[in-house]
Coordinates of C-alpha atoms in Angstrom, one line a residue:
X12 CA -38.5 -35.3 11.5
X13 CA -36.2 -35.7 14.3
X14 CA -33.5 -36.8 12.8
X15 CA -33.8 -33.6 9.9
X16 CA -33.9 -31.1 12.8
X17 CA -30.3 -33.4 13.8
X18 CA -29.0 -33.3 10.5
X19 CA -29.8 -29.4 10.1
X20 CA -28.1 -28.4 13.4
X21 CA -25.3 -30.4 13.2
X22 CA -24.2 -29.0 9.6
X23 CA -25.7 -25.5 10.2
X24 CA -24.2 -25.0 14.2
X25 CA -20.3 -24.8 13.2
X26 CA -21.6 -21.4 12.0
X27 CA -24.4 -20.6 14.3
X28 CA -23.8 -18.4 17.6
X29 CA -25.9 -17.0 19.9
X30 CA -27.4 -13.4 19.0
X31 CA -27.3 -11.9 21.9
X32 CA -23.8 -13.0 22.9
X33 CA -23.1 -11.4 19.1
X34 CA -24.9 -8.6 19.9
X35 CA -23.1 -8.0 23.5
X36 CA -19.5 -8.9 21.8
X37 CA -20.0 -5.8 19.5
X38 CA -21.1 -3.5 22.1
X39 CA -17.7 -4.0 23.7
X40 CA -15.9 -3.7 19.9
X41 CA -17.9 -0.5 19.3
X42 CA -16.9 0.6 22.8
X43 CA -13.0 -0.3 22.7
X44 CA -12.2 0.1 18.6
X45 CA -11.5 3.6 16.4
X46 CA -10.3 2.7 13.4
X47 CA -6.1 3.1 13.0
X48 CA -5.0 6.3 11.3
X49 CA -3.3 4.7 8.0
X50 CA 0.1 3.9 8.1
X51 CA 0.8 4.8 11.4
X52 CA 2.5 3.5 14.3
X53 CA 2.2 -0.5 14.5
X54 CA 1.6 -0.3 18.2
X55 CA -1.8 1.4 17.7
X56 CA -3.0 -1.1 15.1
X57 CA -1.8 -4.0 17.9
X58 CA -3.4 -2.4 20.4
X59 CA -7.0 -2.1 18.8
X60 CA -6.8 -6.0 17.1
X61 CA -6.5 -6.8 20.7
X62 CA -9.4 -5.3 21.9
X63 CA -11.0 -7.2 19.2
X64 CA -9.7 -10.4 20.1
X65 CA -11.2 -10.2 23.7
X66 CA -14.2 -10.6 22.5
X67 CA -15.7 -14.2 23.9
X68 CA -17.5 -14.9 20.6
X69 CA -15.0 -15.5 17.6
X70 CA -15.9 -14.6 14.4
X71 CA -15.2 -17.6 13.0
X72 CA -18.7 -18.7 14.9
X73 CA -21.5 -16.2 14.1
X74 CA -23.7 -17.5 11.3
X75 CA -27.4 -16.0 12.5
X76 CA -29.0 -13.2 12.2
X77 CA -26.6 -10.8 10.2
X78 CA -23.7 -8.8 12.2
X79 CA -22.1 -5.8 10.1
X80 CA -19.4 -8.7 8.7
X81 CA -22.4 -10.7 7.6
X82 CA -24.8 -11.6 4.7
X83 CA -28.5 -12.3 5.5
X84 CA -29.6 -15.2 3.0
X85 CA -32.5 -15.7 1.6
X86 CA -32.2 -18.7 -0.6
X87 CA -29.5 -21.8 0.1
X88 CA -28.7 -20.9 -3.4
X89 CA -27.0 -17.8 -2.2
X90 CA -24.4 -20.0 -0.4
X91 CA -21.6 -20.7 -3.1
X92 CA -20.2 -23.5 -1.0
X93 CA -23.5 -25.6 -0.6
X94 CA -24.5 -27.8 -3.3
X95 CA -27.5 -29.9 -3.8
X96 CA -25.8 -32.9 -3.7
X97 CA -24.4 -32.5 0.0
X98 CA -26.1 -34.6 2.2
X99 CA -28.2 -32.1 4.7
X100 CA -29.1 -29.6 1.2
X101 CA -32.6 -30.1 2.1
X102 CA -32.3 -29.9 6.1
X103 CA -31.0 -26.4 5.4
X104 CA -32.8 -24.8 2.6
X105 CA -35.8 -25.8 5.2
X106 CA -33.9 -24.0 7.8
X107 CA -33.2 -20.9 5.9
X108 CA -36.5 -20.9 3.7
X109 CA -38.5 -21.5 7.1
X110 CA -37.2 -19.6 9.2
X111 CA -34.5 -17.6 8.3
X112 CA -31.6 -18.0 10.9
X113 CA -28.8 -18.4 8.9
X114 CA -26.3 -15.7 7.6
X115 CA -23.4 -16.7 5.7
X116 CA -19.9 -15.2 5.8
X117 CA -19.5 -11.8 3.3
X118 CA -17.9 -14.0 0.9
X119 CA -21.8 -16.0 0.7
X120 CA -19.8 -19.1 1.6
X121 CA -21.4 -20.9 4.3
X122 CA -18.2 -23.1 5.7
X123 CA -20.6 -26.6 7.0
X124 CA -17.5 -28.5 6.7
X125 CA -16.0 -27.1 10.4
X126 CA -16.0 -29.4 13.2
X127 CA -17.8 -28.0 16.3
X128 CA -18.2 -28.7 20.3
X129 CA -21.4 -29.2 22.0
X130 CA -21.3 -26.1 22.9
X131 CA -21.3 -24.4 20.0
X132 CA -24.0 -27.0 19.1
X133 CA -25.8 -25.3 21.8
X134 CA -25.0 -22.1 20.8
X135 CA -27.2 -22.8 17.2
X136 CA -29.8 -24.6 18.9
X137 CA -30.5 -21.7 21.1
X138 CA -30.3 -19.1 18.2
X139 CA -32.8 -21.2 16.4
X140 CA -35.2 -21.3 19.8
X141 CA -34.9 -17.8 19.9
X142 CA -36.3 -17.5 16.3
X143 CA -38.9 -19.8 16.7
X144 CA -39.6 -17.7 19.9
X145 CA -40.0 -14.8 18.0
X146 CA -42.1 -16.0 15.2
X147 CA -44.6 -17.2 18.2
X148 CA -44.6 -13.8 19.7
X149 CA -45.6 -12.2 16.8
X150 CA -48.6 -14.7 16.4
X151 CA -47.4 -16.6 13.4
X152 CA -47.4 -19.7 15.8
X153 CA -49.4 -21.8 12.7
X154 CA -46.0 -21.8 10.6
X155 CA -43.8 -23.9 13.2
X156 CA -45.2 -27.3 13.2
X157 CA -45.9 -29.8 16.3
X158 CA -43.3 -32.1 15.4
X159 CA -40.3 -29.2 15.1
X160 CA -41.3 -27.8 18.2
X161 CA -41.2 -31.4 19.9
X162 CA -37.8 -31.9 18.4
X163 CA -36.2 -28.5 20.1
X164 CA -37.9 -29.2 23.2
X165 CA -36.5 -33.2 23.4
X166 CA -32.5 -31.0 22.4
X167 CA -33.1 -28.5 24.4
X168 CA -33.7 -30.5 27.5
X169 CA -30.7 -32.8 26.1
X170 CA -28.0 -29.6 25.9
X171 CA -29.6 -27.8 29.3
X172 CA -26.0 -27.7 30.5
X173 CA -24.6 -25.8 27.8
X174 CA -27.4 -23.6 27.0
X175 CA -27.1 -21.9 30.7
X176 CA -23.3 -22.0 31.0
X177 CA -23.2 -20.3 27.6
X178 CA -26.1 -17.8 28.6
X179 CA -23.6 -17.3 31.9
X180 CA -21.2 -16.4 29.6
X181 CA -23.4 -13.7 28.1
X182 CA -24.6 -12.1 31.4
X183 CA -21.0 -12.4 32.3
X184 CA -20.3 -10.4 29.1
X185 CA -23.1 -7.9 29.1
X186 CA -22.2 -6.9 33.1
X187 CA -18.6 -6.1 31.5
X188 CA -20.0 -4.0 28.7
X189 CA -21.9 -2.1 31.3
X190 CA -19.3 -1.5 33.3
X191 CA -17.2 -0.4 30.7
X192 CA -19.6 2.2 29.6
X193 CA -19.8 3.8 33.1
X194 CA -16.0 4.0 33.6
X195 CA -14.8 4.5 29.8
X196 CA -12.5 8.0 29.7
X197 CA -14.6 8.8 26.8
X198 CA -16.6 7.8 23.6
X199 CA -14.4 10.0 21.2
X200 CA -10.7 9.4 22.7
X201 CA -8.4 6.0 22.9
X202 CA -5.1 6.1 24.7
X203 CA -2.3 5.3 22.9
X204 CA 0.9 5.2 25.2
X205 CA 4.6 4.0 24.5
X206 CA 7.3 3.8 27.4
X207 CA 10.9 3.6 26.0
X208 CA 13.8 2.1 28.8
X209 CA 16.9 2.8 27.2
X210 CA 20.3 1.5 28.2
X211 CA 22.9 2.9 26.0
X212 CA 26.6 3.9 25.7
X213 CA 28.8 5.4 23.5
X214 CA 32.8 4.7 23.3
X215 CA 36.3 5.3 20.8
X216 CA 39.1 6.6 20.7
X217 CA 37.8 10.2 21.3
X218 CA 34.7 10.0 23.1
X219 CA 34.4 10.6 26.5
X220 CA 31.0 8.2 27.8
X221 CA 30.0 6.2 30.2
X222 CA 27.0 3.6 30.1
X223 CA 23.6 5.5 31.0
X224 CA 20.1 4.1 31.8
X225 CA 17.4 6.3 30.2
X226 CA 14.1 6.6 29.7
X227 CA 10.7 8.2 27.2
X228 CA 7.4 8.2 27.6
X229 CA 4.5 9.4 24.5
X230 CA 1.0 9.1 25.7
X231 CA -1.1 10.2 23.0
X232 CA -5.0 11.1 22.9
X233 CA -6.4 9.9 19.9
X234 CA -9.9 10.9 19.3
X235 CA -11.8 11.1 16.7
X236 CA -15.8 12.5 15.9
X237 CA -16.5 11.7 13.1
X238 CA -15.0 8.3 12.5
X239 CA -12.6 9.2 9.2
X240 CA -10.9 12.3 11.3
X241 CA -8.2 12.3 13.9
X242 CA -7.2 14.6 16.8
X243 CA -3.9 13.9 18.3
X244 CA -2.9 15.3 21.4
X245 CA 0.3 13.8 22.5
X246 CA 2.3 14.0 25.8
X247 CA 5.6 13.4 26.1
X248 CA 8.9 13.2 28.6
X249 CA 12.1 11.6 29.3
X250 CA 15.7 12.2 30.0
X251 CA 17.7 11.1 26.8
X252 CA 17.5 14.6 25.7
X253 CA 20.5 14.9 22.7
X254 CA 21.8 11.3 22.8
X255 CA 25.5 11.0 22.8
X256 CA 25.9 14.3 20.7
X257 CA 28.2 16.0 23.1
X258 CA 30.3 13.2 23.7
X259 CA 30.7 12.3 20.4
X260 CA 31.1 16.2 18.6
X261 CA 28.4 15.7 15.8
X262 CA 24.8 15.1 15.5
X263 CA 25.5 11.8 13.7
X264 CA 23.6 9.0 15.9
X265 CA 21.3 10.6 17.4
X266 CA 18.3 8.0 18.6
X267 CA 15.4 8.4 16.7
X268 CA 13.4 8.8 20.2
X269 CA 15.9 11.6 21.8
X270 CA 14.4 15.2 22.7
X271 CA 13.6 15.3 25.7
X272 CA 15.6 16.0 28.7
X273 CA 15.2 16.4 33.0
X274 CA 11.7 13.9 33.0
X275 CA 10.1 17.1 31.8
X276 CA 6.3 16.1 30.5
X277 CA 5.8 18.8 27.5
X278 CA 2.7 18.9 25.5
X279 CA 4.5 18.2 21.2
X280 CA 2.7 16.9 19.1
X281 CA -1.1 18.4 19.0
X282 CA -2.5 17.4 14.7
X283 CA -5.8 17.2 13.3
X284 CA -6.5 15.0 10.9
X285 CA -9.8 15.1 8.6
X286 CA -11.1 14.0 4.8
X287 CA -12.0 16.0 2.2
X288 CA -14.1 14.4 -0.3
X289 CA -12.8 10.2 -0.8
X290 CA -9.7 11.6 -2.0
X291 CA -7.9 14.0 -0.3
X292 CA -6.2 14.0 3.3
X293 CA -5.6 17.6 5.1
X294 CA -3.2 17.7 8.5
X295 CA -3.6 21.0 10.1
X296 CA -0.6 21.0 12.4
X297 CA -0.2 23.1 15.6
X298 CA 2.0 22.0 17.5
X299 CA 5.2 19.8 16.3
X300 CA 4.5 19.7 12.6
X301 CA 7.1 17.5 9.9
X302 CA 6.1 16.8 6.6
X303 CA 6.6 12.8 7.7
X304 CA 3.5 13.4 9.2
X305 CA 1.6 13.4 5.7
X306 CA 3.9 12.7 3.1
X307 CA 5.2 9.1 2.6
X308 CA 8.6 8.8 2.8
X309 CA 8.6 5.0 2.0
X310 CA 10.9 3.8 5.1
X311 CA 7.7 1.8 6.6
X312 CA 8.6 0.1 9.8
X313 CA 11.4 2.0 10.6
X314 CA 9.8 5.2 10.4
X315 CA 8.0 5.8 13.3
X316 CA 7.8 9.5 13.7
X317 CA 10.5 9.5 16.3
X318 CA 9.3 6.7 18.4
X319 CA 11.1 3.8 19.9
X320 CA 9.7 1.0 18.1
X321 CA 11.6 1.8 15.0
X322 CA 14.7 2.6 13.7
X323 CA 17.5 3.3 16.1
X324 CA 18.6 6.8 14.8
X325 CA 17.1 9.7 13.6
X326 CA 19.4 9.3 10.2
X327 CA 17.6 6.1 9.7
X328 CA 13.9 7.1 9.7
X329 CA 14.1 8.8 6.5
X330 CA 15.8 11.1 3.7
X331 CA 17.3 13.8 6.2
X332 CA 15.5 16.2 3.7
X333 CA 12.2 15.6 5.5
X334 CA 13.0 17.4 8.5
X335 CA 13.4 20.8 7.3
X336 CA 11.9 23.2 10.3
X337 CA 10.8 20.1 12.3
X338 CA 8.7 21.3 15.0
X339 CA 7.1 24.2 14.2
X340 CA 3.2 24.8 12.9
X341 CA 1.8 24.5 9.5
X342 CA -0.5 22.4 7.2
X343 CA 0.2 19.1 5.1
X344 CA -2.2 17.7 2.1
X345 CA -2.7 14.0 0.9
X346 CA -4.2 13.4 -2.2
X347 CA -4.4 10.1 -4.0
X348 CA -4.5 9.9 -7.4
X349 CA -5.0 6.5 -7.8
X350 CA -4.1 3.4 -6.5
X351 CA -0.4 3.6 -7.7
X352 CA 0.0 7.3 -7.4
X353 CA 0.0 9.9 -4.2
X354 CA 0.8 13.5 -4.1
X355 CA 1.5 15.0 -0.7
X356 CA 2.4 18.7 -0.2
X357 CA 2.8 21.0 3.0
X358 CA 4.3 24.2 4.6
X359 CA 5.6 24.5 8.3
X360 CA 6.9 27.9 9.2
X361 CA 9.4 27.5 12.2
X362 CA 8.0 30.3 14.8
X363 CA 4.2 29.9 13.3
X364 CA 3.0 30.4 16.6
X365 CA 4.9 33.6 17.7
X366 CA 2.8 36.5 17.3
X367 CA 6.1 38.6 15.7
X368 CA 6.8 36.4 12.8
X369 CA 4.2 33.7 12.6
X370 CA 3.2 31.7 9.7
X371 CA 5.4 34.1 7.0
X372 CA 7.5 36.2 8.6
X373 CA 10.2 33.8 9.8
X374 CA 12.2 30.6 9.0
X375 CA 9.9 28.1 6.6
X376 CA 9.8 25.1 4.8
X377 CA 7.6 24.1 2.0
X378 CA 8.0 20.2 0.6
X379 CA 6.1 18.8 -2.4
X380 CA 6.2 15.0 -2.8
X381 CA 5.2 12.2 -5.3
X382 CA 5.0 9.0 -4.8
X383 CA 4.4 6.0 -7.4
X384 CA 3.4 2.9 -6.7
X385 CA 2.8 0.8 -9.9
X386 CA 3.0 -2.8 -8.3
X387 CA 2.5 -4.1 -4.9
X388 CA 5.7 -4.5 -3.9
X389 CA 7.7 -1.5 -5.5
X390 CA 7.4 1.7 -4.7
X391 CA 9.5 5.4 -5.8
X392 CA 9.1 9.1 -4.7
X393 CA 10.3 12.5 -5.8
X394 CA 10.7 15.5 -3.3
X395 CA 11.9 18.9 -3.6
X396 CA 12.0 20.7 -0.5
X397 CA 11.9 24.5 -1.0
X398 CA 13.4 26.6 2.6
X399 CA 14.4 29.8 4.2
X400 CA 16.3 29.9 7.4
X401 CA 17.0 33.2 9.3
X402 CA 20.5 34.3 10.5
X403 CA 19.7 33.9 14.3
X404 CA 17.6 31.5 16.7
X405 CA 17.0 28.3 15.1
X406 CA 19.1 28.4 11.7
X407 CA 19.6 25.9 9.0
X408 CA 20.0 22.2 10.3
X409 CA 18.7 18.6 9.2
X410 CA 16.5 18.1 11.9
X411 CA 19.5 16.7 14.2
X412 CA 21.1 14.5 11.8
X413 CA 24.3 15.4 9.7
X414 CA 28.1 16.2 10.3
X415 CA 28.2 20.4 12.0
X416 CA 29.6 21.4 8.4
X417 CA 26.7 19.9 6.6
X418 CA 24.3 22.3 9.0
X419 CA 27.0 25.0 9.1
X420 CA 27.1 25.2 12.5
X421 CA 29.4 27.3 14.5
X422 CA 31.1 23.8 16.6
X423 CA 32.1 22.8 13.1
X424 CA 35.3 25.7 13.0
X425 CA 33.6 28.0 10.1
X426 CA 33.4 31.2 9.8
X427 CA 31.2 33.5 11.1
X428 CA 30.6 34.6 8.2
X429 CA 28.9 31.2 6.9
X430 CA 27.8 29.9 10.1
X431 CA 25.8 33.1 11.0
X432 CA 24.4 33.9 7.3
X433 CA 20.3 33.8 6.5
X434 CA 20.3 30.2 4.2
X435 CA 18.1 29.9 1.2
X436 CA 17.9 26.1 0.1
X437 CA 16.3 24.2 -2.3
X438 CA 16.4 19.9 -1.6
X439 CA 16.2 17.6 -4.1
X440 CA 15.3 13.7 -2.2
X441 CA 14.5 10.2 -4.4
X442 CA 13.2 6.9 -2.1
X443 CA 12.5 3.9 -3.0
X444 CA 11.4 0.6 -1.2
X445 CA 11.1 -2.7 -3.1
X446 CA 9.3 -5.9 -0.7
X447 CA 11.0 -8.9 -2.7
X448 CA 8.8 -10.9 -0.1
X449 CA 7.1 -10.8 3.1
X450 CA 10.3 -11.4 4.6
X451 CA 12.6 -8.7 3.3
X452 CA 12.1 -5.2 1.9
X453 CA 14.8 -3.3 0.5
X454 CA 14.6 0.4 0.8
X455 CA 16.5 3.9 -0.1
X456 CA 17.3 7.8 -0.5
X457 CA 19.5 10.0 -1.7
X458 CA 18.7 13.8 -0.7
X459 CA 21.1 16.9 -2.4
X460 CA 20.2 20.2 -0.8
X461 CA 21.4 23.7 -3.1
X462 CA 22.1 26.2 -0.1
X463 CA 22.6 30.3 -0.9
X464 CA 24.6 31.8 1.6
X465 CA 22.2 35.5 1.9
X466 CA 25.1 37.7 0.9
X467 CA 27.6 35.3 1.3
X468 CA 27.9 32.9 -0.9
X469 CA 26.8 28.9 -1.7
X470 CA 27.3 25.5 -0.2
X471 CA 26.3 21.5 -1.2
X472 CA 25.3 18.9 0.9
X473 CA 24.8 15.4 -0.1
X474 CA 23.2 12.2 1.9
X475 CA 22.5 8.9 0.7
X476 CA 21.6 5.4 2.3
X477 CA 20.3 2.0 2.1
X478 CA 17.8 0.1 4.9
X479 CA 17.9 -4.2 4.3
X480 CA 15.0 -4.9 6.4
X481 CA 13.9 -7.9 7.5
X482 CA 9.8 -8.3 8.6
X483 CA 9.9 -11.3 10.9
X484 CA 12.8 -12.8 11.2
X485 CA 13.3 -15.5 13.7
X486 CA 9.8 -15.2 14.9
X487 CA 6.6 -13.9 13.9
X488 CA 6.7 -9.8 14.5
X489 CA 10.4 -9.6 15.1
X490 CA 12.3 -8.2 12.9
X491 CA 16.2 -6.9 11.9
X492 CA 17.3 -4.5 10.1
X493 CA 21.1 -3.0 8.3
X494 CA 21.0 0.9 7.4
X495 CA 24.2 2.2 5.3
X496 CA 24.9 5.6 4.6
X497 CA 26.3 8.7 4.3
X498 CA 24.6 11.3 7.2
X499 CA 24.2 14.9 5.8
X500 CA 27.4 16.3 4.9
X501 CA 29.4 19.7 3.1
X502 CA 30.8 18.7 -0.5
X503 CA 31.7 22.2 -1.4
X504 CA 31.2 25.4 -0.1
X505 CA 32.1 28.3 -2.1
X506 CA 32.8 31.9 0.3
X507 CA 34.9 34.7 0.7
X508 CA 38.9 33.4 1.4
X509 CA 37.9 29.8 0.5
X510 CA 37.2 28.4 3.9
X511 CA 38.5 24.7 4.1
X512 CA 36.7 22.2 5.7
X513 CA 37.2 18.6 6.2
X514 CA 36.3 16.7 3.1
X515 CA 36.7 13.0 4.2
X516 CA 32.9 10.6 4.0
X517 CA 31.5 10.0 7.2
X518 CA 29.6 6.6 7.1
X519 CA 26.6 6.0 9.1
X520 CA 26.4 1.7 9.7
X521 CA 23.4 0.8 11.5
X522 CA 22.3 -2.8 13.0
X523 CA 19.3 -3.7 15.0
X524 CA 17.4 -6.8 16.0
X525 CA 13.8 -6.0 18.1
X526 CA 12.6 -9.3 19.4
X527 CA 9.1 -9.5 19.8
X528 CA 8.8 -10.8 23.7
X529 CA 4.8 -10.2 23.9
X530 CA 2.0 -7.8 21.7
X531 CA 3.3 -5.0 24.0
X532 CA 7.0 -5.6 24.3
X533 CA 9.8 -5.7 22.1
X534 CA 13.8 -5.3 23.3
X535 CA 15.8 -3.9 20.8
X536 CA 19.7 -4.1 20.6
X537 CA 21.6 -2.2 18.7
X538 CA 25.4 -1.4 17.7
X539 CA 26.0 1.7 15.7
X540 CA 28.8 2.9 13.9
X541 CA 30.6 6.1 12.9
X542 CA 33.4 6.2 10.7
X543 CA 35.6 9.5 10.1
X544 CA 32.7 10.9 12.3
X545 CA 31.8 15.1 11.7
X546 CA 33.7 14.4 8.1
X547 CA 37.4 13.6 9.9
X548 CA 37.4 16.4 11.8
X549 CA 37.2 14.0 14.7
X550 CA 40.3 12.0 14.0
X551 CA 38.6 8.2 15.3
X552 CA 35.9 6.1 14.9
X553 CA 32.9 6.4 17.1
X554 CA 29.9 3.6 18.5
X555 CA 27.4 3.7 19.9
X556 CA 25.9 0.9 21.9
X557 CA 22.0 0.1 23.0
X558 CA 19.6 -2.3 24.2
X559 CA 16.2 -0.5 24.4
X560 CA 13.0 -1.8 25.9
X561 CA 9.8 -0.3 24.5
X562 CA 6.6 -0.9 26.2
X563 CA 3.0 -0.5 23.5
X564 CA -0.3 -0.2 25.8

């Protein structure tokens, strides 16, 4: 009988773990974890994954008394990788049917060939001791033979040192759990942070700029009340302002993560996402509304919502037609019709918090977005945006991208009758994403805007881009990208007096390599080349160079 128990425990210990330890680890996990935002920023996923990885007992050693990721078995035949011809089949069968201290993995496998350490053996031994003690305390001592008890006692004496060490680890884990419960900020809210240091300069024959060292900070409180909903409350500060737009003379090339100046701290994003049934998700945006927060732009990894872990420039993040009325208030809806079809729609008012204008009395944009994903590697999207922009206040613009002509800005030199008119516009977009392999992804888009200058005339505006993305380039977690295209530029203008404008195509070429120093630190050198800035109104090409260091926590 002694040999049977040795064989039985030798096989089962590869999968067994101390139940008390498992329960304590699960408590730590529940205190640290919160479900991730779908298709959200990668640093959120890494943060919660790191919390899970810090558990003392790894999932690969769990096998006794099932948790949420295990399946209790009542018969050894339920384990798909255990055969009657296995040398320890009879011993394993006895352990399952007589004492019930075996649990398989969710896929109903046992994985008994895995090598083990003395500590793992001791963990399995202690697990069975606990189960037998439970049987005895329940008044069922007659179900445990004296031979089994004697064999277990001898094994317990032989592994006394390892058992004591394991109990010490359990005590330490329980103390850590108690400390977390006592000191945690909130049972429903977790803090996700991102800080960026930006060493950058713009240069060119027509650019007057010096080397700068800038910063950007985001502190996001992610709250869940049901486990499926998300409340995002974000504080943002920094001193990057509008990048080098003033020095170059155009919004082309603005950093994706700029926008705050003077190191002031502001509450920018205030969103609540919640499901309605299994297929519909609603996003209420009371601060910093944006169509990209609920609609799929098909540029994952580069479009990180203005964060400092994706593309370098605003233009490289997404099709600029998604940027209409960015920063206002509104609502978004995403409906998953099937695994292959997704539909999104939303409405944003630029002055939605102003009682004088509200959600319906000022500038607004309404978007509809259809995404088709026939395979895991290919996606395509069609987008339509209907917008109206007032003549005064924040006028028609592409959210900090494009030329002055495309934004119908007074800086373009166009007549006041053009730059001062209200604008109604219809924008059409096509986006696509093809993942040729885990290490190469090709994305692209084209956007066309038909703008009606109320009482004046009309204008046509075009933008397009292609992006080559290289995940895990040279190192796992690092990535590289090359983006080539043209930010929004004016292609035709029908207005009184037939005003002239520069008609050169302003190409945008961007390349960067994001090197992952650790789970929490990346360093990204990058170069942006702007040909014919502002459609040639600025004579010479402009360049922007940066080294961005991002800390995620």
